[in-house]
PDB file of C-alpha atoms in Angstrom:
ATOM      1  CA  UNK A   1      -3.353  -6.228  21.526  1.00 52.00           C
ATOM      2  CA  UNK A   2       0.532  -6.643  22.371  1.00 60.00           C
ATOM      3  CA  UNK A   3       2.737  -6.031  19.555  1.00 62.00           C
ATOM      4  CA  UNK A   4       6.445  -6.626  19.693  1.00 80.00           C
ATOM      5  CA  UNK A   5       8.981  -3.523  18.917  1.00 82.00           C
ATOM      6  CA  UNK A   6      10.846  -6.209  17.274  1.00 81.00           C
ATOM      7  CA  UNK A   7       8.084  -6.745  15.151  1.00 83.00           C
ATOM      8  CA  UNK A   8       6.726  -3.521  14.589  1.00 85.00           C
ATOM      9  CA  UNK A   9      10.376  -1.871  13.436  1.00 87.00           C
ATOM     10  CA  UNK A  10      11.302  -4.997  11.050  1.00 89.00           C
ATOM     11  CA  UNK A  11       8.194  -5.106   9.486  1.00 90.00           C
ATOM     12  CA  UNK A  12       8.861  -1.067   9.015  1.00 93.00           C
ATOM     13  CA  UNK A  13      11.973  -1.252   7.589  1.00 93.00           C
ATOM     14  CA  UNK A  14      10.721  -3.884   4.977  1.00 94.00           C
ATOM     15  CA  UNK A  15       7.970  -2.034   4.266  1.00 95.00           C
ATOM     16  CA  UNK A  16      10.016   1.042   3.478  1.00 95.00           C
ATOM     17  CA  UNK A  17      11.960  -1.197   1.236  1.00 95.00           C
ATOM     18  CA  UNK A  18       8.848  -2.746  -0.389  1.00 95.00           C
ATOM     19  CA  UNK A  19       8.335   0.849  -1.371  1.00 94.00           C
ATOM     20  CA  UNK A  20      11.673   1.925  -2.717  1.00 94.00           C
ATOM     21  CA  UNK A  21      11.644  -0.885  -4.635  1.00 95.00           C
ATOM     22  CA  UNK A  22       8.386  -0.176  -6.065  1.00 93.00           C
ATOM     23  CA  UNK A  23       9.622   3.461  -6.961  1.00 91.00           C
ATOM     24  CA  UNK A  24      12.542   2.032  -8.654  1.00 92.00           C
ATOM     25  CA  UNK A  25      10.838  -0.129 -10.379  1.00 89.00           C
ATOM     26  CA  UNK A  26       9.588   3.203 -12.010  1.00 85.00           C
ATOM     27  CA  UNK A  27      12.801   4.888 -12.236  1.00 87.00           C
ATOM     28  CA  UNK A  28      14.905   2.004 -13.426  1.00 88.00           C
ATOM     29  CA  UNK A  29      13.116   0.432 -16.115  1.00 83.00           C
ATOM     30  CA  UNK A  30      15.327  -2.311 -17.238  1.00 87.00           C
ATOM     31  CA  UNK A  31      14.909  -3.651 -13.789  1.00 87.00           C
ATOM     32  CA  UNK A  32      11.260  -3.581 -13.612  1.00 90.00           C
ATOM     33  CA  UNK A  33      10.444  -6.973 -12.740  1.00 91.00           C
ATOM     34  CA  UNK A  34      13.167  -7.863 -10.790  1.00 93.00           C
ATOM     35  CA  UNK A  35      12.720  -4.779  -8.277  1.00 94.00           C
ATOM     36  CA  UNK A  36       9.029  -6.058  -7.848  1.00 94.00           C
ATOM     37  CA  UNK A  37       9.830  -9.145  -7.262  1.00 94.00           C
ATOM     38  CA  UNK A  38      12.203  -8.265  -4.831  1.00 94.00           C
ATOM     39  CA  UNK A  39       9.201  -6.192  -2.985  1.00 95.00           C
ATOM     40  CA  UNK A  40       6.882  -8.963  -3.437  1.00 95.00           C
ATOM     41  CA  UNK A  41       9.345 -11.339  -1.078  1.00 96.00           C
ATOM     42  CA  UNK A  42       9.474  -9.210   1.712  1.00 96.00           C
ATOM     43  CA  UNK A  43       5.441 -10.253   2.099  1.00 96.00           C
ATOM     44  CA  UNK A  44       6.711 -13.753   1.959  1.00 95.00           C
ATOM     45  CA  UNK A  45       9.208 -12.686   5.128  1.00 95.00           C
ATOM     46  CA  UNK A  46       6.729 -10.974   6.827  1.00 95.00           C
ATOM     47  CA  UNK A  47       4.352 -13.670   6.765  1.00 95.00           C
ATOM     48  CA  UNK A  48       7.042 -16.197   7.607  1.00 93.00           C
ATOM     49  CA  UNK A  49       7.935 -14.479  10.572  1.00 91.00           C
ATOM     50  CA  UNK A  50       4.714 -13.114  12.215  1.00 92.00           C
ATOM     51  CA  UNK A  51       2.033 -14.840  10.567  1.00 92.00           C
ATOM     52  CA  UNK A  52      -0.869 -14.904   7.737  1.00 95.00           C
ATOM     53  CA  UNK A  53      -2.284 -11.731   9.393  1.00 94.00           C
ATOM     54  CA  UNK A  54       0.855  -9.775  10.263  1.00 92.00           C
ATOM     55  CA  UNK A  55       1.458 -10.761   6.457  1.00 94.00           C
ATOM     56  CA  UNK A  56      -1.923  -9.830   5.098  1.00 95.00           C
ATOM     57  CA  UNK A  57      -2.083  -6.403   6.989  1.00 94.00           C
ATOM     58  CA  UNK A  58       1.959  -5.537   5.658  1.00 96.00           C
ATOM     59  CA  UNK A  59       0.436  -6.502   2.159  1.00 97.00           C
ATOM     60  CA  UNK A  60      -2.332  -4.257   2.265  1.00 96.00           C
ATOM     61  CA  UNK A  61      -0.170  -0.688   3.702  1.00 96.00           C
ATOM     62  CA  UNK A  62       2.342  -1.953   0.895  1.00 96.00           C
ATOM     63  CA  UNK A  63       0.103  -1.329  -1.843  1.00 96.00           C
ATOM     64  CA  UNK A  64      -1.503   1.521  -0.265  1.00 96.00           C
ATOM     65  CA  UNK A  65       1.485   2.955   0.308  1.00 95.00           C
ATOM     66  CA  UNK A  66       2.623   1.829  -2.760  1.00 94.00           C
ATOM     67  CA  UNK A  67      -0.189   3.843  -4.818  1.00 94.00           C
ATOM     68  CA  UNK A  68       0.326   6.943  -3.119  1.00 94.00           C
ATOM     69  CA  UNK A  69       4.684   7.308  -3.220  1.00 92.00           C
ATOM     70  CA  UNK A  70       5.025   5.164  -6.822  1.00 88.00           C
ATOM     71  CA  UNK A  71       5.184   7.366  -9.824  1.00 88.00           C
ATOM     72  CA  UNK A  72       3.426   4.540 -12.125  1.00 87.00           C
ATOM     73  CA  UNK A  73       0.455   3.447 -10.361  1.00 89.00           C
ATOM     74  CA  UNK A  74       0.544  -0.144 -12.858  1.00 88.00           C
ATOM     75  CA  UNK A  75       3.923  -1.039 -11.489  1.00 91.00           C
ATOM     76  CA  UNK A  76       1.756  -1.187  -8.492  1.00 93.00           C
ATOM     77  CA  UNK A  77      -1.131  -3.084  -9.765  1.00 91.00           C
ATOM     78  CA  UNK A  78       1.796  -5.840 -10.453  1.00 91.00           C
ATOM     79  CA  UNK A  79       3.757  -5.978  -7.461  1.00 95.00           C
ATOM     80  CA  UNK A  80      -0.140  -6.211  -5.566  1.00 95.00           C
ATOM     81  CA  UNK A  81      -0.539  -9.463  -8.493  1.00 94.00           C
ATOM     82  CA  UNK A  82       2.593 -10.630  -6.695  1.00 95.00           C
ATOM     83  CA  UNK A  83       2.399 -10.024  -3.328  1.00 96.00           C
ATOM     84  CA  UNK A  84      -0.923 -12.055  -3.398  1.00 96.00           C
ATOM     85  CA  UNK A  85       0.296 -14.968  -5.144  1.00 96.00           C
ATOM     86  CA  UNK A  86       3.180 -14.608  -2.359  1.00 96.00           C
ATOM     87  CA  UNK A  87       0.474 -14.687   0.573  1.00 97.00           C
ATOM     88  CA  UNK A  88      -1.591 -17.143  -0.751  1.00 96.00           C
ATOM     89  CA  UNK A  89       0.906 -19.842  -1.146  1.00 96.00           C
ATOM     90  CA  UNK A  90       2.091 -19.247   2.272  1.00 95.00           C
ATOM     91  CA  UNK A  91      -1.372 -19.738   3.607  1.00 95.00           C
ATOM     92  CA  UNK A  92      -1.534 -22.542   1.390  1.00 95.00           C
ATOM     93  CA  UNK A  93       1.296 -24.176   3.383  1.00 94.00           C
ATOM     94  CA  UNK A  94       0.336 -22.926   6.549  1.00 93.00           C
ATOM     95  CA  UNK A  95      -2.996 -25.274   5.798  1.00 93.00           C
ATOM     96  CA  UNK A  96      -1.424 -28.096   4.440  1.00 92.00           C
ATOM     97  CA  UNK A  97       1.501 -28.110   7.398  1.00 90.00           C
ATOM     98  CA  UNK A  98      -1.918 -29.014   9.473  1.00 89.00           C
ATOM     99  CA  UNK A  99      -2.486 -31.993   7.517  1.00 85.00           C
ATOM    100  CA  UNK A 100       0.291 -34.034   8.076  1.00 82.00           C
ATOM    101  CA  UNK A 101      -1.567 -37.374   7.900  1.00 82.00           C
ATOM    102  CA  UNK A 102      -2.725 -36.078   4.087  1.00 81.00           C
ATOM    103  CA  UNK A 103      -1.235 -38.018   1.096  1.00 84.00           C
ATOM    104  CA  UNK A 104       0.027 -35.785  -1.979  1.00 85.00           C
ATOM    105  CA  UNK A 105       0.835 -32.783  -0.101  1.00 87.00           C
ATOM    106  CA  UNK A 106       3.126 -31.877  -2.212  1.00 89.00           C
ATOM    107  CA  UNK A 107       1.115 -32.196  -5.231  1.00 92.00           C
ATOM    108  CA  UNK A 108      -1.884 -29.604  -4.006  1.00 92.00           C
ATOM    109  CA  UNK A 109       0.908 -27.547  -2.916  1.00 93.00           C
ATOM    110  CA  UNK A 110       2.268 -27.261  -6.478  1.00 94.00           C
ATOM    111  CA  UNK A 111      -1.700 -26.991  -7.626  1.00 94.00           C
ATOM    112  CA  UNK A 112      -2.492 -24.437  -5.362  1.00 95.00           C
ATOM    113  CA  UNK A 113       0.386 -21.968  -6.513  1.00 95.00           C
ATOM    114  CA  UNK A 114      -0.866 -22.760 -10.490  1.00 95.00           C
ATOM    115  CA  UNK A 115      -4.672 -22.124  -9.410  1.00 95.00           C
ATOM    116  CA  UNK A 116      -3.347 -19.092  -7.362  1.00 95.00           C
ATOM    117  CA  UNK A 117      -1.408 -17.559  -9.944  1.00 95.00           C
ATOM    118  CA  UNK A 118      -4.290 -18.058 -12.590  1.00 94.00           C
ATOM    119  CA  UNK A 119      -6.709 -16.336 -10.564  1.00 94.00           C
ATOM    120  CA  UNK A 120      -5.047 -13.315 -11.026  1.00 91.00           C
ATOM    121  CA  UNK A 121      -3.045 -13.641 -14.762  1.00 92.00           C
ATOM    122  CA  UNK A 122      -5.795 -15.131 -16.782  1.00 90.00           C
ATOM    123  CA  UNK A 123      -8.109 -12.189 -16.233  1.00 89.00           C
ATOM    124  CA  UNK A 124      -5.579  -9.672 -16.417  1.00 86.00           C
ATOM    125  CA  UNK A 125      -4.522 -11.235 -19.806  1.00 85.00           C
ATOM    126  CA  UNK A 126      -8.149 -12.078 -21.403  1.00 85.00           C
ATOM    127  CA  UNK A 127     -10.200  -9.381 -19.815  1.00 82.00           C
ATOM    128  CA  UNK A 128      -7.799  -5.946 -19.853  1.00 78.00           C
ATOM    129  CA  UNK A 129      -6.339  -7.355 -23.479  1.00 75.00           C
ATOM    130  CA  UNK A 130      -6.541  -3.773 -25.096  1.00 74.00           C
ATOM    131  CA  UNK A 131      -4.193  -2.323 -22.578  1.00 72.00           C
ATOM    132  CA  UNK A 132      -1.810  -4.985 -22.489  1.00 71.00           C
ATOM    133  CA  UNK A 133      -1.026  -5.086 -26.339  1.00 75.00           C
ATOM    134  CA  UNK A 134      -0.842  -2.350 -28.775  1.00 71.00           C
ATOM    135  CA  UNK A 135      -2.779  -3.954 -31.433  1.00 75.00           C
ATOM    136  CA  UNK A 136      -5.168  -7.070 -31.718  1.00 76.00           C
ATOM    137  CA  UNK A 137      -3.245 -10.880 -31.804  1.00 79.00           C
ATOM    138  CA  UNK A 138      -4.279 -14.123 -32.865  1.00 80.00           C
ATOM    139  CA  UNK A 139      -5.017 -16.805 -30.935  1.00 80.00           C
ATOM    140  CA  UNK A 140      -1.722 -18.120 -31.155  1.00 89.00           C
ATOM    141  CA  UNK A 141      -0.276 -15.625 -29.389  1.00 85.00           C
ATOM    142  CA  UNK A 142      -2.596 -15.826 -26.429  1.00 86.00           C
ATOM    143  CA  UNK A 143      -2.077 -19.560 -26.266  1.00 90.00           C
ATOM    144  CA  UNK A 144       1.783 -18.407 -26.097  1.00 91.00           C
ATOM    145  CA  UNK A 145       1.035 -15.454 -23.678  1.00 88.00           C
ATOM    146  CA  UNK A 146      -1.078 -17.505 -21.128  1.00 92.00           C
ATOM    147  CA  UNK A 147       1.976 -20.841 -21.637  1.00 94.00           C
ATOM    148  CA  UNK A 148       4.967 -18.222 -21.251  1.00 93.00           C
ATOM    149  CA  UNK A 149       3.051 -16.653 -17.860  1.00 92.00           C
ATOM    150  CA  UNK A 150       3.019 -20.153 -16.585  1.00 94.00           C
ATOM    151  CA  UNK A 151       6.660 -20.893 -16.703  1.00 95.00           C
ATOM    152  CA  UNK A 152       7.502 -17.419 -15.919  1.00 93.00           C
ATOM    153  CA  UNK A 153       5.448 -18.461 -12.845  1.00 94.00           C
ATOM    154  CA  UNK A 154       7.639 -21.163 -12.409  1.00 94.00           C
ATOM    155  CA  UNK A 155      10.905 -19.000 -12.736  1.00 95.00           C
ATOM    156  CA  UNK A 156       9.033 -16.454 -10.089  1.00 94.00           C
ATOM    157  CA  UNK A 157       8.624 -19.602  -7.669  1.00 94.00           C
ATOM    158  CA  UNK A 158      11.936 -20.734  -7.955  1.00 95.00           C
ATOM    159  CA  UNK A 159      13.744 -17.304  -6.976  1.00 95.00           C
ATOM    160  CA  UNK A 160      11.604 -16.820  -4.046  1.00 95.00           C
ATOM    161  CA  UNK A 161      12.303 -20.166  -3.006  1.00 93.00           C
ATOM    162  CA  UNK A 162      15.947 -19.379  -3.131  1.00 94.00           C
ATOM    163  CA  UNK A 163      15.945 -15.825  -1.371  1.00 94.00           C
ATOM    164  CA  UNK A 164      13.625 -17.531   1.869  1.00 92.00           C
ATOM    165  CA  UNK A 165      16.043 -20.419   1.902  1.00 90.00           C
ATOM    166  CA  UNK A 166      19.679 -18.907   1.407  1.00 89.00           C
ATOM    167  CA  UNK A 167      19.523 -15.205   1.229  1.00 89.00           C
ATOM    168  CA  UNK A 168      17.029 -14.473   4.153  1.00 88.00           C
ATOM    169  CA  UNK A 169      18.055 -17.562   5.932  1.00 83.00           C
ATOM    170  CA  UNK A 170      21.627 -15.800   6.017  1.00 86.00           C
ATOM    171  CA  UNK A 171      20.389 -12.400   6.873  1.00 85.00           C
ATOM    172  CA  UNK A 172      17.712 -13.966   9.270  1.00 83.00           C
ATOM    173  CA  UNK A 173      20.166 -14.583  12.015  1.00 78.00           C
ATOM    174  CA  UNK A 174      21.596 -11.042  12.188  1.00 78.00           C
ATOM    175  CA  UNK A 175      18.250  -9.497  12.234  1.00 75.00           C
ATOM    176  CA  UNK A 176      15.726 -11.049  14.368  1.00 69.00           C
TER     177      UNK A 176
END
């Protein structure tokens, strides 16, 4: 197998970013989300660049790496929750750019990040309950939990959309 220097030393130094990011997610707590959200894109740029498996592989040595430099390993169970809703949308895409005869593409697309994204929050929120919330909550609260996840979801879309389109698009040029 060929790989690219090119390849190999961008997809190292966003790696080593995905990492520092992770770690300051830990050090800087007001920033939590943000910072892993900002590690989660950089599988979106590796899989825009060099594909679903250059994507999938950067993934996986992200959270690896990510579990043995992070001091708190949950801050790594989320950006991994994030980097695979990340990957699987762009696969999604990937699929549906192959169907270009297929009516409602957009629709599944928006679908397919919703069914995605609930793979991974609804059992994190039903199953591992206990350790999300100090004490036990009503119904109510769930309903508001699992509604508030889904536009959150929708707020988490939205920003990556905007760093692939302007920020990397801008940076893009001077890198590759």
């Amino acid at each position: 197998m060929h790989v690219k220097a090119k390849t190999v030393a961008l997809g190292g130094l966003l790696l080593a970013l995905t990492v520092v990011f992770m770690a300051l997610g830990s050090i800087i707590e007001t920033s939590t989300l943000f910072l892993l959200a900002a590690a989660s894109f950089f599988v979106g740029i590796v899989v825009r660049e060099f594909g679903l498996k250059a994507g999938g592989t950067f993934y996986l040595a992200a959270v690896l790496l990510g579990f043995i430099t992070a001091p708190n390993k949950f801050y790594v169970v989320t950006f991994s929750a994030m980097g695979f809703y990340i990957w699987g949308i762009e696969a999604v895409w990937r699929w549906l750019e192959k169907r270009s005869g297929m009516t409602g593409r957009h629709t599944v697309f928006w679908i397919s990040k919703y069914v995605i994204f609930n793979i991974v929050y609804l059992p994190v929120v039903f199953i591992f309950r206990e350790l999300l919330f100090a004490r036990a909550i009503s119904g109510m609260v769930m309903a508001g939990v699992v509604i508030g996840g889904q536009v959150c979801l929708f707020i988490y879309d939205r920003a990556y959309d905007y760093v692939q389109a302007h920020i990397w698009g801008k940076i893009r040029g001077r890198v590759l």
